[in-house]
Short mmCIF file of C-alpha atoms and ligand atoms in Angstrom, two decimals:
data_model
loop_
_atom_site.label_atom_id
_atom_site.label_comp_id
_atom_site.label_asym_id
_atom_site.label_seq_id
_atom_site.Cartn_x
_atom_site.Cartn_y
_atom_site.Cartn_z
CA MET A 687 15.21 1.47 -7.77
CA CYS A 688 14.80 1.38 -3.98
CA ALA A 689 18.44 1.14 -2.94
CA ALA A 690 19.60 2.68 0.73
CA PRO A 691 20.26 6.17 0.87
CA ALA A 692 23.92 7.36 1.73
CA GLY A 693 23.81 8.78 5.16
CA SER A 694 25.45 11.88 5.21
CA LEU A 695 23.94 15.09 6.40
CA ALA A 696 25.42 17.20 3.60
CA ARG A 697 23.41 15.42 0.99
CA LEU A 698 20.19 17.09 3.06
CA ARG A 699 21.33 20.48 1.92
CA ASP A 700 21.60 19.66 -1.70
CA PRO A 701 18.41 20.71 -4.38
CA ILE A 702 16.96 17.20 -5.79
CA ALA A 703 14.72 16.21 -8.50
CA ALA A 704 12.86 13.09 -9.47
CA VAL A 705 10.05 11.63 -11.83
CA ALA A 706 7.22 11.34 -9.33
CA THR A 707 4.78 9.28 -11.05
CA ALA A 708 5.09 5.65 -11.60
CA SER A 709 7.32 4.55 -14.57
CA GLY A 710 4.79 3.81 -17.35
CA ARG A 711 2.70 5.08 -19.46
CA GLY A 712 0.25 7.55 -18.08
CA ALA A 713 -2.23 10.67 -19.12
CA VAL A 714 0.01 12.89 -16.71
CA GLY A 715 3.29 12.32 -15.42
CA ILE A 716 5.14 14.71 -12.78
CA VAL A 717 8.83 15.71 -12.22
CA ARG A 718 9.41 17.21 -9.06
CA ALA A 719 12.24 19.48 -7.56
CA SER A 720 13.00 20.22 -3.89
CA GLY A 721 15.52 22.32 -2.80
CA ARG A 722 16.12 25.61 -0.22
CA ASN A 723 15.79 27.99 -3.08
CA LEU A 724 14.71 26.89 -6.26
CA VAL A 725 14.03 30.28 -8.11
CA PRO A 726 17.30 30.03 -10.09
CA LEU A 727 15.85 27.24 -11.58
CA VAL A 728 12.83 28.34 -12.27
CA THR A 729 14.22 31.34 -13.99
CA ALA A 730 16.68 29.20 -15.83
CA LEU A 731 13.91 26.83 -17.07
CA PHE A 732 11.37 29.54 -17.82
CA GLY A 733 13.09 32.85 -17.98
CA ARG A 734 10.42 34.31 -15.88
CA ALA A 735 9.22 33.73 -11.94
CA LEU A 736 6.01 32.02 -11.28
CA GLU A 737 3.13 33.39 -9.01
CA PRO A 738 3.47 30.90 -5.64
CA ARG A 739 1.13 27.73 -5.86
CA VAL A 740 -0.47 28.77 -9.27
CA ALA A 741 -0.46 26.19 -11.89
CA THR A 742 0.99 27.87 -14.99
CA LEU A 743 0.48 26.46 -18.61
CA LEU A 744 4.09 26.96 -20.23
CA PRO A 745 6.06 25.48 -22.96
CA PHE A 746 8.89 22.95 -21.69
CA SER A 747 11.64 23.16 -23.70
CA ALA A 748 15.33 20.91 -24.19
CA ALA A 749 18.47 22.99 -23.52
CA ASP A 750 18.59 24.23 -27.19
CA GLY A 751 15.12 26.00 -27.24
CA SER A 752 13.26 23.03 -28.77
CA LEU A 753 9.72 22.21 -27.40
CA LEU A 754 9.67 18.98 -25.14
CA ASP A 755 5.94 19.42 -24.32
CA ARG A 756 3.52 21.95 -22.93
CA GLY A 757 2.33 21.48 -19.36
CA LEU A 758 1.54 22.63 -16.02
CA ALA A 759 4.52 24.08 -13.87
CA ILE A 760 3.81 25.02 -10.29
CA HIS A 761 6.21 26.65 -7.72
CA PHE A 762 5.45 26.09 -3.61
CA PRO A 763 7.61 28.44 -2.04
CA ALA A 764 9.24 27.12 1.43
CA PRO A 765 7.62 26.29 3.78
CA HIS A 766 4.53 25.83 2.44
CA SER A 767 5.09 22.83 0.18
CA TYR A 768 5.27 18.73 0.79
CA THR A 769 8.73 19.03 1.55
CA GLY A 770 8.87 22.39 3.65
CA GLU A 771 11.36 23.35 1.07
CA ASP A 772 11.06 25.18 -2.26
CA VAL A 773 9.34 22.74 -4.44
CA LEU A 774 8.62 22.93 -8.18
CA GLU A 775 6.40 20.38 -9.90
CA LEU A 776 6.29 20.01 -13.91
CA GLN A 777 3.16 18.68 -14.95
CA ALA A 778 3.78 17.08 -18.33
CA HIS A 779 2.54 14.07 -20.43
CA GLY A 780 2.97 10.99 -18.92
CA GLY A 781 5.58 9.36 -20.93
CA PRO A 782 8.38 7.42 -19.55
CA VAL A 783 10.71 9.09 -22.55
CA LEU A 784 9.26 12.15 -22.23
CA LEU A 785 9.71 12.67 -18.10
CA GLN A 786 13.13 11.62 -18.39
CA LEU A 787 14.13 14.39 -20.96
CA LEU A 788 12.60 16.74 -18.96
CA LEU A 789 13.93 15.61 -15.90
CA ALA A 790 17.19 15.82 -17.43
CA ARG A 791 16.43 19.26 -18.71
CA CYS A 792 15.81 20.44 -15.20
CA LEU A 793 19.19 18.72 -13.84
CA GLU A 794 21.04 20.71 -16.36
CA ALA A 795 19.11 23.82 -15.77
CA GLY A 796 19.87 23.48 -12.02
CA ALA A 797 23.46 22.61 -12.33
CA ASP A 798 24.47 25.93 -10.85
CA ILE A 799 22.67 25.35 -7.82
CA GLY A 800 23.71 21.54 -7.64
CA LEU A 801 20.57 20.12 -8.71
CA ARG A 802 20.92 16.15 -8.44
CA LEU A 803 18.75 13.19 -8.87
CA ALA A 804 16.78 12.32 -5.85
CA GLU A 805 17.18 9.21 -3.69
CA PRO A 806 14.36 6.74 -2.76
CA GLY A 807 12.40 8.47 -0.12
CA GLU A 808 14.09 11.75 -0.21
CA PHE A 809 11.54 13.86 -0.74
CA THR A 810 8.83 12.24 2.37
CA GLU A 811 12.32 12.28 4.58
CA ARG A 812 12.84 16.01 3.78
CA ALA A 813 9.35 16.45 4.90
CA PHE A 814 9.98 14.54 8.24
CA LEU A 815 12.98 16.19 8.80
CA ASN A 816 11.05 19.79 8.41
CA ASP A 817 8.41 18.70 10.56
CA LYS A 818 5.94 18.24 7.98
CA LEU A 819 5.13 14.73 8.89
CA ASP A 820 6.19 12.66 11.80
CA LEU A 821 8.05 9.36 11.20
CA ALA A 822 4.67 7.27 11.55
CA GLN A 823 2.86 9.25 8.67
CA ALA A 824 6.16 9.14 6.46
CA GLU A 825 5.77 5.64 6.92
CA ALA A 826 1.86 5.56 6.18
CA VAL A 827 2.80 7.36 2.59
CA ALA A 828 4.61 4.28 1.41
CA ASP A 829 1.94 2.02 3.07
CA LEU A 830 -1.15 4.38 1.16
CA ILE A 831 0.97 3.53 -2.10
CA ASP A 832 1.53 -0.12 -1.35
CA ALA A 833 -1.96 -0.85 -0.14
CA SER A 834 -3.22 -3.88 -1.71
CA THR A 835 -6.71 -3.82 -0.22
CA GLU A 836 -9.14 -1.21 0.34
CA ALA A 837 -9.18 -1.49 4.12
CA ALA A 838 -5.16 -1.16 4.40
CA ALA A 839 -5.60 1.90 2.06
CA ARG A 840 -8.15 3.25 4.26
CA SER A 841 -6.33 2.80 7.30
CA ALA A 842 -3.11 4.05 6.02
CA ALA A 843 -4.82 7.14 5.29
CA ARG A 844 -5.89 7.28 8.67
CA SER A 845 -2.43 7.20 9.73
CA LEU A 846 -1.06 9.67 7.45
CA ALA A 847 -3.58 12.09 8.56
CA GLY A 848 -2.07 11.58 11.98
CA ALA A 849 -4.69 9.50 13.48
CA PHE A 850 -1.99 6.90 15.02
CA SER A 851 0.33 9.57 15.79
CA ALA A 852 -2.01 11.42 18.01
CA GLU A 853 -2.92 8.22 19.64
CA VAL A 854 0.92 7.46 20.70
CA ALA A 855 1.51 11.31 21.39
CA ALA A 856 -1.33 10.86 23.90
CA LEU A 857 -0.25 7.95 25.43
CA ALA A 858 3.32 9.71 25.76
CA GLU A 859 1.98 12.79 27.37
CA ARG A 860 0.15 10.12 29.94
CA ILE A 861 4.10 8.77 30.70
CA VAL A 862 5.16 12.31 30.80
CA ARG A 863 3.01 13.37 33.48
CA LEU A 864 3.98 10.33 35.48
CA ARG A 865 7.62 10.68 35.01
CA THR A 866 7.29 14.62 36.29
CA LEU A 867 5.63 13.10 38.83
CA VAL A 868 7.98 10.44 40.07
CA GLU A 869 11.18 12.34 39.28
CA ALA A 870 9.70 15.24 41.66
CA THR A 871 9.22 13.22 44.04
CA LEU A 872 12.36 11.52 43.78
CA ASP A 873 13.85 15.18 44.85
CA PHE A 874 11.74 14.79 48.10
CA PRO A 875 12.74 11.41 49.18
CA GLU A 876 10.88 12.11 53.01
CA GLU A 877 7.28 12.50 51.44
CA GLU A 878 7.61 10.22 48.87
CA ILE A 879 5.21 7.25 49.41
CA ASP A 880 2.60 9.53 50.38
CA PHE A 881 2.98 11.97 47.59
CA LEU A 882 2.50 9.64 44.69
CA GLU A 883 -0.31 8.39 46.69
CA LYS A 884 -2.09 11.47 46.83
CA ALA A 885 -1.12 11.90 43.41
CA GLY A 886 -3.08 8.37 42.29
CA ALA A 887 0.07 7.82 40.64
CA ARG A 888 -0.40 4.11 40.81
CA ALA A 889 -4.03 4.46 39.06
CA GLN A 890 -2.71 6.59 36.13
CA LEU A 891 0.60 3.99 35.74
CA ASP A 892 -2.59 1.12 35.69
CA ALA A 893 -4.33 3.36 33.27
CA VAL A 894 -1.65 4.25 30.66
CA ALA A 895 -0.57 0.36 30.91
CA ALA A 896 -4.09 -0.46 29.60
CA ALA A 897 -4.20 2.12 27.47
CA VAL A 898 -0.92 0.87 25.73
CA GLU A 899 -2.41 -2.59 25.53
CA ALA A 900 -5.20 -1.62 23.57
CA ALA A 901 -2.78 0.77 21.39
CA LEU A 902 -0.84 -2.52 21.01
CA ALA A 903 -3.96 -4.69 20.17
CA SER A 904 -5.18 -2.29 17.38
CA ALA A 905 -1.61 -1.92 15.72
CA ARG A 906 -1.35 -5.74 15.40
CA GLN A 907 -4.34 -5.60 13.46
CA GLY A 908 -2.70 -2.51 11.38
CA ALA A 909 0.22 -4.51 10.57
CA LEU A 910 -1.84 -7.52 9.75
CA LEU A 911 -3.71 -5.33 7.04
CA ARG A 912 -0.50 -4.19 5.95
CA GLU A 913 1.40 -7.49 5.78
CA GLY A 914 -0.94 -10.24 5.29
CA MET A 915 -0.49 -13.62 6.19
CA THR A 916 0.81 -16.31 3.80
CA VAL A 917 -1.18 -19.58 3.49
CA VAL A 918 0.03 -23.01 1.66
CA ILE A 919 -2.15 -25.20 0.44
CA ALA A 920 -0.52 -28.59 0.55
CA GLY A 921 -1.46 -32.16 0.54
CA GLN A 922 -1.17 -35.65 -1.46
CA PRO A 923 -1.81 -35.52 -5.26
CA ASN A 924 -5.69 -34.96 -7.04
CA VAL A 925 -6.80 -34.35 -3.23
CA GLY A 926 -8.25 -30.80 -4.89
CA LYS A 927 -5.40 -28.65 -3.84
CA SER A 928 -5.63 -26.23 -7.16
CA SER A 929 -9.40 -26.82 -6.81
CA LEU A 930 -9.53 -24.93 -3.61
CA LEU A 931 -6.97 -22.28 -4.89
CA ASN A 932 -9.49 -21.61 -7.49
CA ALA A 933 -12.59 -21.49 -5.63
CA LEU A 934 -11.12 -19.22 -3.11
CA ALA A 935 -9.74 -16.66 -5.80
CA GLY A 936 -13.19 -17.05 -7.84
CA ALA A 937 -10.87 -17.40 -10.92
CA GLU A 938 -9.41 -20.55 -12.79
CA LEU A 939 -5.84 -19.98 -11.92
CA ALA A 940 -4.52 -23.51 -11.64
CA ILE A 941 -4.76 -26.43 -13.77
CA VAL A 942 -7.27 -28.80 -12.41
CA THR A 943 -7.39 -32.55 -13.68
CA ALA A 944 -8.21 -36.03 -12.49
CA VAL A 945 -4.39 -36.66 -13.46
CA PRO A 946 -2.44 -36.98 -10.18
CA GLY A 947 0.67 -34.85 -10.23
CA THR A 948 -1.08 -32.24 -12.10
CA THR A 949 0.63 -29.20 -10.61
CA ARG A 950 4.42 -29.02 -10.88
CA ASP A 951 5.13 -25.73 -9.64
CA ARG A 952 4.29 -23.40 -6.63
CA ILE A 953 1.33 -21.16 -8.15
CA GLY A 954 0.51 -18.20 -5.67
CA GLU A 955 -2.24 -15.40 -5.94
CA THR A 956 -3.17 -12.78 -3.32
CA ILE A 957 -6.80 -12.78 -1.90
CA GLN A 958 -8.53 -10.94 0.57
CA ILE A 959 -10.97 -11.80 3.24
CA GLU A 960 -12.36 -9.00 4.89
CA GLY A 961 -9.66 -6.79 3.68
CA VAL A 962 -6.58 -8.74 5.20
CA PRO A 963 -4.46 -9.89 2.21
CA LEU A 964 -3.61 -13.38 2.46
CA HIS A 965 -0.72 -14.40 -0.10
CA VAL A 966 -2.20 -18.01 -0.79
CA THR A 967 0.22 -20.56 -2.49
CA ASP A 968 -0.84 -23.82 -4.25
CA THR A 969 1.69 -26.42 -4.24
CA ALA A 970 3.06 -29.66 -6.23
CA GLY A 971 0.96 -32.97 -4.42
CA LEU A 972 3.33 -34.64 -1.58
CA ARG A 973 4.45 -38.09 -2.84
CA ASP A 974 7.31 -40.46 -2.48
CA GLU A 975 7.61 -41.66 -5.60
CA ALA A 976 7.83 -38.88 -8.06
CA GLY A 977 6.52 -39.16 -11.50
CA ASP A 978 9.47 -37.65 -13.24
CA GLU A 979 12.12 -34.99 -12.22
CA VAL A 980 9.92 -31.84 -12.95
CA GLU A 981 7.75 -33.28 -9.83
CA ARG A 982 10.37 -34.03 -7.86
CA ILE A 983 11.65 -30.75 -8.00
CA GLY A 984 7.95 -29.19 -7.28
CA ILE A 985 7.63 -31.46 -4.37
CA GLY A 986 11.08 -30.33 -2.86
CA ARG A 987 9.71 -26.62 -3.57
CA SER A 988 6.21 -27.20 -1.45
CA TRP A 989 8.16 -28.27 1.41
CA GLU A 990 10.21 -24.96 1.19
CA ALA A 991 6.51 -23.28 0.56
CA ILE A 992 5.37 -25.01 3.61
CA ALA A 993 8.31 -23.98 5.79
CA GLY A 994 8.03 -20.32 5.16
CA ALA A 995 4.07 -20.24 5.93
CA ASP A 996 2.09 -18.51 8.50
CA ALA A 997 -0.67 -21.36 7.76
CA VAL A 998 -0.79 -24.46 5.97
CA LEU A 999 -4.05 -25.99 4.98
CA PHE A 1000 -3.47 -29.61 4.90
CA VAL A 1001 -6.07 -30.80 2.43
CA HIS A 1002 -7.89 -34.58 2.68
CA ASP A 1003 -9.51 -36.14 -0.07
CA LEU A 1004 -12.85 -37.63 1.92
CA THR A 1005 -13.52 -40.19 -1.00
CA ARG A 1006 -10.15 -42.09 -0.23
CA ARG A 1007 -10.40 -42.11 3.46
CA GLY A 1008 -9.35 -45.59 5.12
CA GLU A 1009 -7.44 -46.70 2.14
CA PRO A 1010 -4.39 -47.93 3.38
CA ALA A 1011 -1.68 -46.57 1.18
CA TYR A 1012 -3.57 -42.99 1.35
CA GLU A 1013 -3.63 -43.48 5.01
CA ALA A 1014 -0.09 -43.95 5.43
CA ALA A 1015 0.81 -41.26 3.21
CA GLU A 1016 -1.14 -38.88 5.42
CA ALA A 1017 0.70 -39.71 8.33
CA ALA A 1018 4.00 -39.82 6.56
CA ILE A 1019 2.86 -35.77 5.56
CA ALA A 1020 1.34 -35.12 8.59
CA ALA A 1021 4.83 -35.94 10.76
CA ARG A 1022 6.87 -33.56 8.54
CA LEU A 1023 4.56 -30.60 8.33
CA PRO A 1024 5.12 -27.88 11.45
CA ALA A 1025 3.59 -28.33 14.74
CA ALA A 1026 2.00 -24.93 14.77
CA GLY A 1027 -0.42 -23.68 12.04
CA VAL A 1028 -1.80 -26.50 10.16
CA LEU A 1029 -5.35 -26.20 9.27
CA HIS A 1030 -7.11 -29.52 8.40
CA VAL A 1031 -9.60 -29.06 5.55
CA HIS A 1032 -11.45 -32.39 4.00
CA ASN A 1033 -12.38 -31.52 0.55
CA LYS A 1034 -14.92 -33.43 -1.54
CA ALA A 1035 -17.74 -32.89 1.07
CA ASP A 1036 -20.10 -33.68 -1.88
CA LEU A 1037 -19.40 -36.87 -1.97
CA ALA A 1038 -18.60 -38.39 1.60
CA ALA A 1039 -19.77 -36.87 5.01
CA ALA A 1040 -16.74 -35.05 6.36
CA PRO A 1041 -15.66 -35.67 9.99
CA ALA A 1042 -16.37 -33.60 13.20
CA ASP A 1043 -12.71 -32.19 13.51
CA GLY A 1044 -11.07 -30.12 11.38
CA ILE A 1045 -13.27 -28.34 8.06
CA GLY A 1046 -15.23 -30.05 5.87
CA LEU A 1047 -15.65 -28.38 2.60
CA SER A 1048 -16.29 -28.73 -1.26
CA ALA A 1049 -14.28 -26.99 -3.88
CA ARG A 1050 -16.50 -28.18 -6.50
CA THR A 1051 -19.81 -26.78 -5.33
CA GLY A 1052 -18.25 -23.89 -2.60
CA ASP A 1053 -19.75 -25.58 0.17
CA GLY A 1054 -17.77 -24.83 3.58
CA LEU A 1055 -15.41 -22.13 1.62
CA GLU A 1056 -17.13 -19.20 4.25
CA ALA A 1057 -16.50 -21.23 7.40
CA LEU A 1058 -12.65 -21.60 6.14
CA ARG A 1059 -12.64 -17.88 5.45
CA GLY A 1060 -13.72 -17.08 8.85
CA GLU A 1061 -10.84 -19.61 10.70
CA LEU A 1062 -8.32 -18.12 8.46
CA LEU A 1063 -9.15 -14.97 9.83
CA ARG A 1064 -9.31 -16.41 12.86
CA ARG A 1065 -5.74 -17.65 12.73
CA ALA A 1066 -4.36 -14.35 11.66
CA GLY A 1067 -5.79 -12.79 14.78
CA TRP A 1068 -8.17 -10.70 13.04
CA GLN A 1069 -10.69 -8.99 14.91
CA ALA A 1070 -13.12 -6.94 12.75
CA ARG A 1071 -13.51 -3.37 13.62
CA PRO A 1072 -13.52 -1.52 10.75
CA GLU A 1073 -13.08 2.11 12.41
CA GLY A 1074 -10.72 2.95 14.28
CA VAL A 1075 -8.02 0.36 12.75
CA PHE A 1076 -4.58 2.47 11.40
CA ILE A 1077 -1.75 0.78 9.34
CA ALA A 1078 0.90 -0.32 11.19
CA ARG A 1079 4.08 -2.18 10.47
CA ALA A 1080 6.07 -4.51 12.61
CA ARG A 1081 8.27 -1.65 13.84
CA HIS A 1082 5.16 -0.20 15.78
CA VAL A 1083 3.79 -3.18 17.06
CA ASP A 1084 7.50 -4.05 18.44
CA ALA A 1085 7.85 -0.23 19.78
CA LEU A 1086 4.36 -0.61 21.63
CA ARG A 1087 5.63 -4.34 22.81
CA ARG A 1088 8.13 -2.49 24.47
CA THR A 1089 6.57 0.15 26.02
CA ARG A 1090 4.21 -1.99 27.72
CA GLU A 1091 6.75 -4.23 29.29
CA HIS A 1092 8.50 -1.43 30.67
CA LEU A 1093 4.96 -0.20 32.00
CA ALA A 1094 4.84 -3.77 33.56
CA ARG A 1095 7.95 -3.60 35.31
CA ALA A 1096 7.19 -0.08 36.64
CA GLN A 1097 4.09 -1.04 37.98
CA ASP A 1098 5.87 -3.84 39.41
CA HIS A 1099 7.98 -1.44 41.45
CA ALA A 1100 4.94 0.61 42.30
CA ALA A 1101 3.37 -2.12 43.96
CA LEU A 1102 6.47 -2.87 46.47
CA ARG A 1103 5.80 -1.56 49.69
CA ASP A 1104 8.85 0.66 49.77
CA ALA A 1105 8.96 1.39 46.17
CA ALA A 1106 11.97 1.66 44.77
CA LEU A 1107 11.19 5.28 42.99
CA ASP A 1108 14.42 5.49 40.91
CA LEU A 1109 13.89 2.14 39.51
CA LEU A 1110 10.18 3.25 38.82
CA ALA A 1111 11.47 6.58 37.23
CA GLU A 1112 13.95 4.47 34.88
CA GLU A 1113 11.36 1.85 33.83
CA LEU A 1114 9.25 5.19 32.77
CA ARG A 1115 11.83 6.93 31.21
CA LEU A 1116 12.42 3.46 28.76
CA ALA A 1117 8.96 3.54 28.08
CA HIS A 1118 8.39 6.91 26.61
CA GLN A 1119 11.61 6.34 24.81
CA ALA A 1120 10.40 3.15 23.35
CA LEU A 1121 6.97 5.02 22.61
CA GLY A 1122 8.71 7.72 21.12
CA GLU A 1123 10.49 5.55 18.37
CA ILE A 1124 7.05 5.21 16.51
CA THR A 1125 6.88 8.59 15.24
CA GLY A 1126 10.80 9.85 15.30
CA ALA A 1127 11.36 12.29 18.30
CA PHE A 1128 13.94 10.07 19.72
CA GLY A 1129 14.98 8.26 16.23
CA SER A 1130 18.44 7.10 15.12
CA GLU A 1131 20.20 7.77 11.52
CA ASP A 1132 20.23 4.15 10.91
CA LEU A 1133 16.46 3.92 11.60
CA LEU A 1134 15.71 6.61 9.02
CA GLY A 1135 17.92 5.29 6.31
CA GLU A 1136 16.03 1.66 7.01
CA ILE A 1137 13.00 3.47 6.45
CA PHE A 1138 13.25 6.10 3.70
CA GLY A 1139 15.58 3.69 2.08
CA ARG A 1140 12.45 1.33 1.51
CA PHE A 1141 10.76 4.40 -0.72
CA CYS A 1142 10.83 4.64 -4.34
CA ILE A 1143 12.59 7.58 -5.85
CA GLY A 1144 10.07 10.54 -6.28
CA LYS A 1145 8.09 9.73 -3.47
N1 GTP B 158 -16.54 -34.01 -6.28
C1 GTP B 158 -15.50 -33.51 -6.18
N2 GTP B 158 -14.39 -33.19 -6.90
C2 GTP B 158 -13.58 -32.29 -6.58
C3 GTP B 158 -13.51 -31.14 -5.52
N3 GTP B 158 -12.55 -31.02 -5.61
C4 GTP B 158 -11.39 -31.31 -6.79
N4 GTP B 158 -11.83 -32.46 -7.24
C5 GTP B 158 -11.48 -33.10 -8.40
O1 GTP B 158 -10.05 -33.74 -7.97
C6 GTP B 158 -9.42 -34.06 -9.06
C7 GTP B 158 -8.03 -33.44 -8.43
O2 GTP B 158 -8.51 -31.60 -8.23
P1 GTP B 158 -6.89 -31.22 -8.34
O3 GTP B 158 -7.61 -29.67 -7.63
O4 GTP B 158 -6.58 -30.89 -9.63
O5 GTP B 158 -6.34 -31.73 -7.17
P2 GTP B 158 -4.85 -31.11 -6.74
O6 GTP B 158 -4.64 -31.42 -5.28
O7 GTP B 158 -4.21 -30.09 -7.27
O8 GTP B 158 -3.93 -32.30 -7.51
P3 GTP B 158 -2.17 -32.41 -7.94
O9 GTP B 158 -2.19 -31.06 -8.63
O10 GTP B 158 -2.31 -33.47 -9.13
O11 GTP B 158 -1.49 -32.39 -6.94
C8 GTP B 158 -10.19 -33.14 -10.05
O12 GTP B 158 -10.46 -33.80 -10.99
C9 GTP B 158 -11.39 -32.08 -9.37
O13 GTP B 158 -12.27 -31.71 -10.19
C10 GTP B 158 -14.43 -31.43 -4.88
O14 GTP B 158 -14.37 -30.59 -3.79
N5 GTP B 158 -15.73 -32.36 -5.14
MG1 MG B 159 -2.75 -29.14 -8.33
#
């Protein structure tokens, strides 16, 4: 349902309609339309005008006059609506068939004004183009809908309310002030160094670079809340991988038996630790001689999962330490694991003492799980600061990182005795531009297509 939108500007002039609520059954379902002038549609549907922004209980009828449902109709005349255009909302009962009938009825009644089905994200895209939201806020709409933990939802709400945008705008303003200073000085070359010194330009530059660095750190946290981290549990058969998954998830997800080779396929579950989503996958135990073809395929999948993981929990069995065959297999696995992101977990600590390195735990008793959770968060780069984190995307992190790089180069130029002011000015311009990409002050059509195309229809 989330295909990329066509990139033509003419499509922005069409009135659009879609079912705005999730597919499936619900108490209430909403059909929404948006366009420059929806009065003809309202009249065609109800034979009368609706009082602005007042919910009116009305029959919803098919074209032949037969009753489809009774529900609430609300007309939000432009510009006081979600999209900034005329918006009509029909709130009916939330049955999928009923809502499709209602949508079809709207499209038919709006045929004269060119009403068509909305593309993914098109309502929110219009809100952006009509300055109801900036780009970071529009993305926060999708992130709020998609949030998989409470912390992610709360930080998306903060971004949607404009907290992130306001911080970005404040940074941009400070860069603009510097640019004005430098560019004004460029016009009076005789006085240049003196002037910049008087205005404290270097101190300002250092301060704004530090502020961008701080914003980058919190955006990284926000991106972590949104994306989470993939964790793969790997190791030899029977070491307790599935038991560890079950212990982390707090549920009997994977089958646990004393038979080596119990797990044949990958089993995944998203758990959360302090609101950070961790996508944990249990895998088939790694061994050279698989019992049968199923296990052999399973082991292949284990290696695939390991290759794509942010972190690998390499589980060891404390009761088998020192056995030659066991140790040889441990070494063979270790040689094939990626160089970074491997965490050594020594399981069955209830039966034997754990070594000082790595994490000792018992998947059976739960001892040591807290330490593992803490270590995973540390590896993910999470720093607990419940307030002040706003949802962010890799795109934002990247834009802030480039802003910081240009500012660092500007600092280098400014530090030289005979500072090249034109180069300094250029780096500030590039820093400003990179920052502007976040809220869409400087956005390309491609970027917009990329962002809104990932929405679902009706948003
Ligand atoms: N005493 C003790 N036994 C454990 C612990 N963790 C797992 N076991 C036992 O070890 C056996 C294997 O556990 P699993 O979780 O199925 O091991 P696995 O690594 O998933 O095994 P495969 O799926 O065959 O690769 C079971 O009998 C578990 O009850 C532990 O912490 N302590
Ligand atoms: Mg298993």
